[in-house]
Amino acid sequence: MDSGRSDRIPVALKILIAGGFGVGKTTLVGAVSEIRPLQTEEVLTDASVGTDDLSGVEGKQTTTVAMDFGRITINDDLQVYLFGTPGQDRFWFLWDELAYGALGAVVLADTRRLADCFPSVDYFERRGIPFVVGVNCFDGARRYSVEAVRSALDLDPDVPILLCDARSRQSGKEVLIALVEHVAQRQGDPVRTH
Amino acid sequence: MRTDPPGPHHEWLDDEAGPVVRPYAVTGGRVQPASGKFDLMAFVVAGPPDEGPQPPQPEHRAIIAAAQRPVAVADLAADLDLPVGVVRVLLGDLLATGRISMYEPPASRQFPDDDILKAVVNGLRAL
Ligand SMILES: Nc1nc2c(ncn2[C@@H]2O[C@H](COP(=O)(O)OP(=O)(O)OP(=O)(O)O)[C@@H](O)[C@H]2O)c(=O)[nH]1
Ligand SMILES: [Mg+2]
């Protein structure tokens, strides 16, 4: 290796951006980072294709899924990667890989369709992955108090909830900062509440 | 290495699963890497240029060009506009022939220490 800072392996932190359909995941990733599509694909298993053709993997079918992907360079040695989780149920298989080793998650919620974020909240709670809830304040949407959202989602008191605007860089930054601070705080806790 | 400009098909959202396609043509149909694991957050660094045989495909060479400095697997896939699974197979070839080194993230679920978290918060504030 040549000498120089750029040859060191940076610390890379992964943050997931989750939430229901059309809630602003792509908008948020784009507001705070340079967003690019990332193609992943799943090789359909024989079961899902309904064939046991093993004559050649070339014949295997795959389905592609494009995810939102963004990177924030904190400095040469520290990168934050954002992954917008695919919103549909049939892509749960991707979540496990995305969640592996993740620092934490932002669950975006739209108060007009609050239930859409339940699966994301459940997913992170069950796996003990730290998360914050960003209540995306769509124009004309009824504004709920943070406490009303907390009780509707049945969230632990320590889970931060923020009102946000996914279109705003400043607002998106605040949500990410809240998540990182929440992670730091939890790390100080000797016992997890979940 | 983009073969075509980003178009509507890249703005894949949640409408539908993508078409059933065969992105593995570039790997000769192989769907499993010859070696290695390749987490999305693993970093790749190209080895000394004369080590191992010349990699067979332009995609292999594109990876080596992109990995002259440490580059994350996810960045490689996005930069080269290739599906992650395809990149993993190509990386497996390169790893098996000693053309690259891989640096996987810590296996255990390990949170970064407070100094790193503080640096992230400060860095985000400064954005
Ligand atoms: N008013 C308002 N509109 C928003 C906000 N966030 C997103 N939008 C709009 O809502 C629409 C959907 O946003 P996206 O970012 O595409 O949502 P998404 O979660 O990525 O959607 P899917 O990937 O399809 O699930 C877009 O037209 C955005 O411009 C917000 O905070 N306020
Ligand atoms: Mg989207």
PDB file of C-alpha atoms in Angstrom, chain A residues 90-167:
ATOM      1  CA  ARG A  90     -41.710  -9.351  -0.109  1.00  0.00           C
ATOM      2  CA  PHE A  91     -38.371  -7.684   0.396  1.00  0.00           C
ATOM      3  CA  TRP A  92     -38.004  -8.594   4.042  1.00  0.00           C
ATOM      4  CA  PHE A  93     -35.118 -10.844   3.059  1.00  0.00           C
ATOM      5  CA  LEU A  94     -33.154  -7.727   2.207  1.00  0.00           C
ATOM      6  CA  TRP A  95     -33.800  -6.187   5.579  1.00  0.00           C
ATOM      7  CA  ASP A  96     -31.831  -8.831   7.411  1.00  0.00           C
ATOM      8  CA  GLU A  97     -28.739  -8.134   5.422  1.00  0.00           C
ATOM      9  CA  LEU A  98     -29.240  -4.398   5.719  1.00  0.00           C
ATOM     10  CA  ALA A  99     -29.867  -4.595   9.453  1.00  0.00           C
ATOM     11  CA  TYR A 100     -26.778  -6.700  10.054  1.00  0.00           C
ATOM     12  CA  GLY A 101     -24.289  -4.542  11.866  1.00  0.00           C
ATOM     13  CA  ALA A 102     -26.397  -1.411  11.483  1.00  0.00           C
ATOM     14  CA  LEU A 103     -25.807   1.403  13.913  1.00  0.00           C
ATOM     15  CA  GLY A 104     -29.512   2.118  13.997  1.00  0.00           C
ATOM     16  CA  ALA A 105     -32.538   3.143  12.009  1.00  0.00           C
ATOM     17  CA  VAL A 106     -34.799   6.055  11.267  1.00  0.00           C
ATOM     18  CA  VAL A 107     -38.445   5.047  10.960  1.00  0.00           C
ATOM     19  CA  LEU A 108     -40.376   7.650   9.032  1.00  0.00           C
ATOM     20  CA  ALA A 109     -44.037   7.974   9.853  1.00  0.00           C
ATOM     21  CA  ASP A 110     -46.882   9.817   8.199  1.00  0.00           C
ATOM     22  CA  THR A 111     -49.605  10.648  10.697  1.00  0.00           C
ATOM     23  CA  ARG A 112     -52.267  10.183   8.046  1.00  0.00           C
ATOM     24  CA  ARG A 113     -51.208   6.548   7.737  1.00  0.00           C
ATOM     25  CA  LEU A 114     -49.487   5.827  10.977  1.00  0.00           C
ATOM     26  CA  ALA A 115     -50.045   2.083  10.798  1.00  0.00           C
ATOM     27  CA  ASP A 116     -47.771   1.909   7.746  1.00  0.00           C
ATOM     28  CA  CYS A 117     -44.744   2.202   9.977  1.00  0.00           C
ATOM     29  CA  PHE A 118     -45.769  -0.548  12.418  1.00  0.00           C
ATOM     30  CA  PRO A 119     -43.844  -3.297  10.610  1.00  0.00           C
ATOM     31  CA  SER A 120     -40.652  -1.234  10.676  1.00  0.00           C
ATOM     32  CA  VAL A 121     -41.053  -0.390  14.353  1.00  0.00           C
ATOM     33  CA  ASP A 122     -41.689  -4.064  15.143  1.00  0.00           C
ATOM     34  CA  TYR A 123     -38.731  -5.181  13.131  1.00  0.00           C
ATOM     35  CA  PHE A 124     -36.222  -2.944  14.913  1.00  0.00           C
ATOM     36  CA  GLU A 125     -37.730  -3.476  18.352  1.00  0.00           C
ATOM     37  CA  ARG A 126     -37.539  -7.238  18.055  1.00  0.00           C
ATOM     38  CA  ARG A 127     -33.936  -7.160  17.004  1.00  0.00           C
ATOM     39  CA  GLY A 128     -32.897  -4.602  19.576  1.00  0.00           C
ATOM     40  CA  ILE A 129     -31.740  -2.203  16.880  1.00  0.00           C
ATOM     41  CA  PRO A 130     -31.834   1.386  18.120  1.00  0.00           C
ATOM     42  CA  PHE A 131     -34.213   3.598  16.199  1.00  0.00           C
ATOM     43  CA  VAL A 132     -35.833   6.993  16.225  1.00  0.00           C
ATOM     44  CA  VAL A 133     -39.169   7.908  14.696  1.00  0.00           C
ATOM     45  CA  GLY A 134     -39.342  10.859  12.340  1.00  0.00           C
ATOM     46  CA  VAL A 135     -42.860  12.118  11.881  1.00  0.00           C
ATOM     47  CA  ASN A 136     -42.812  13.537   8.416  1.00  0.00           C
ATOM     48  CA  CYS A 137     -44.982  16.612   8.398  1.00  0.00           C
ATOM     49  CA  PHE A 138     -46.673  16.584   5.048  1.00  0.00           C
ATOM     50  CA  ASP A 139     -48.386  19.802   4.049  1.00  0.00           C
ATOM     51  CA  GLY A 140     -51.965  19.840   5.056  1.00  0.00           C
ATOM     52  CA  ALA A 141     -51.567  16.761   7.202  1.00  0.00           C
ATOM     53  CA  ARG A 142     -53.053  16.966  10.610  1.00  0.00           C
ATOM     54  CA  ARG A 143     -50.289  17.605  13.105  1.00  0.00           C
ATOM     55  CA  TYR A 144     -50.236  15.271  16.015  1.00  0.00           C
ATOM     56  CA  SER A 145     -48.266  15.853  19.139  1.00  0.00           C
ATOM     57  CA  VAL A 146     -45.198  13.770  19.677  1.00  0.00           C
ATOM     58  CA  GLU A 147     -46.881  12.179  22.673  1.00  0.00           C
ATOM     59  CA  ALA A 148     -49.950  11.236  20.657  1.00  0.00           C
ATOM     60  CA  VAL A 149     -47.679   9.492  18.151  1.00  0.00           C
ATOM     61  CA  ARG A 150     -45.801   7.779  20.955  1.00  0.00           C
ATOM     62  CA  SER A 151     -48.919   6.313  22.438  1.00  0.00           C
ATOM     63  CA  ALA A 152     -50.362   5.375  19.055  1.00  0.00           C
ATOM     64  CA  LEU A 153     -47.150   3.487  18.244  1.00  0.00           C
ATOM     65  CA  ASP A 154     -46.865   2.154  21.788  1.00  0.00           C
ATOM     66  CA  LEU A 155     -43.233   3.230  21.871  1.00  0.00           C
ATOM     67  CA  ASP A 156     -40.943   3.035  24.842  1.00  0.00           C
ATOM     68  CA  PRO A 157     -40.445   6.383  26.533  1.00  0.00           C
ATOM     69  CA  ASP A 158     -36.767   6.418  25.586  1.00  0.00           C
ATOM     70  CA  VAL A 159     -37.343   6.134  21.827  1.00  0.00           C
ATOM     71  CA  PRO A 160     -36.892   9.625  20.407  1.00  0.00           C
ATOM     72  CA  ILE A 161     -39.671  10.992  18.229  1.00  0.00           C
ATOM     73  CA  LEU A 162     -39.093  14.059  16.108  1.00  0.00           C
ATOM     74  CA  LEU A 163     -41.277  16.068  13.835  1.00  0.00           C
ATOM     75  CA  CYS A 164     -39.411  16.462  10.585  1.00  0.00           C
ATOM     76  CA  ASP A 165     -39.544  17.498   6.973  1.00  0.00           C
ATOM     77  CA  ALA A 166     -37.762  14.941   4.835  1.00  0.00           C
ATOM     78  CA  ARG A 167     -37.189  17.538   2.146  1.00  0.00           C
TER      79      ARG A 167
END
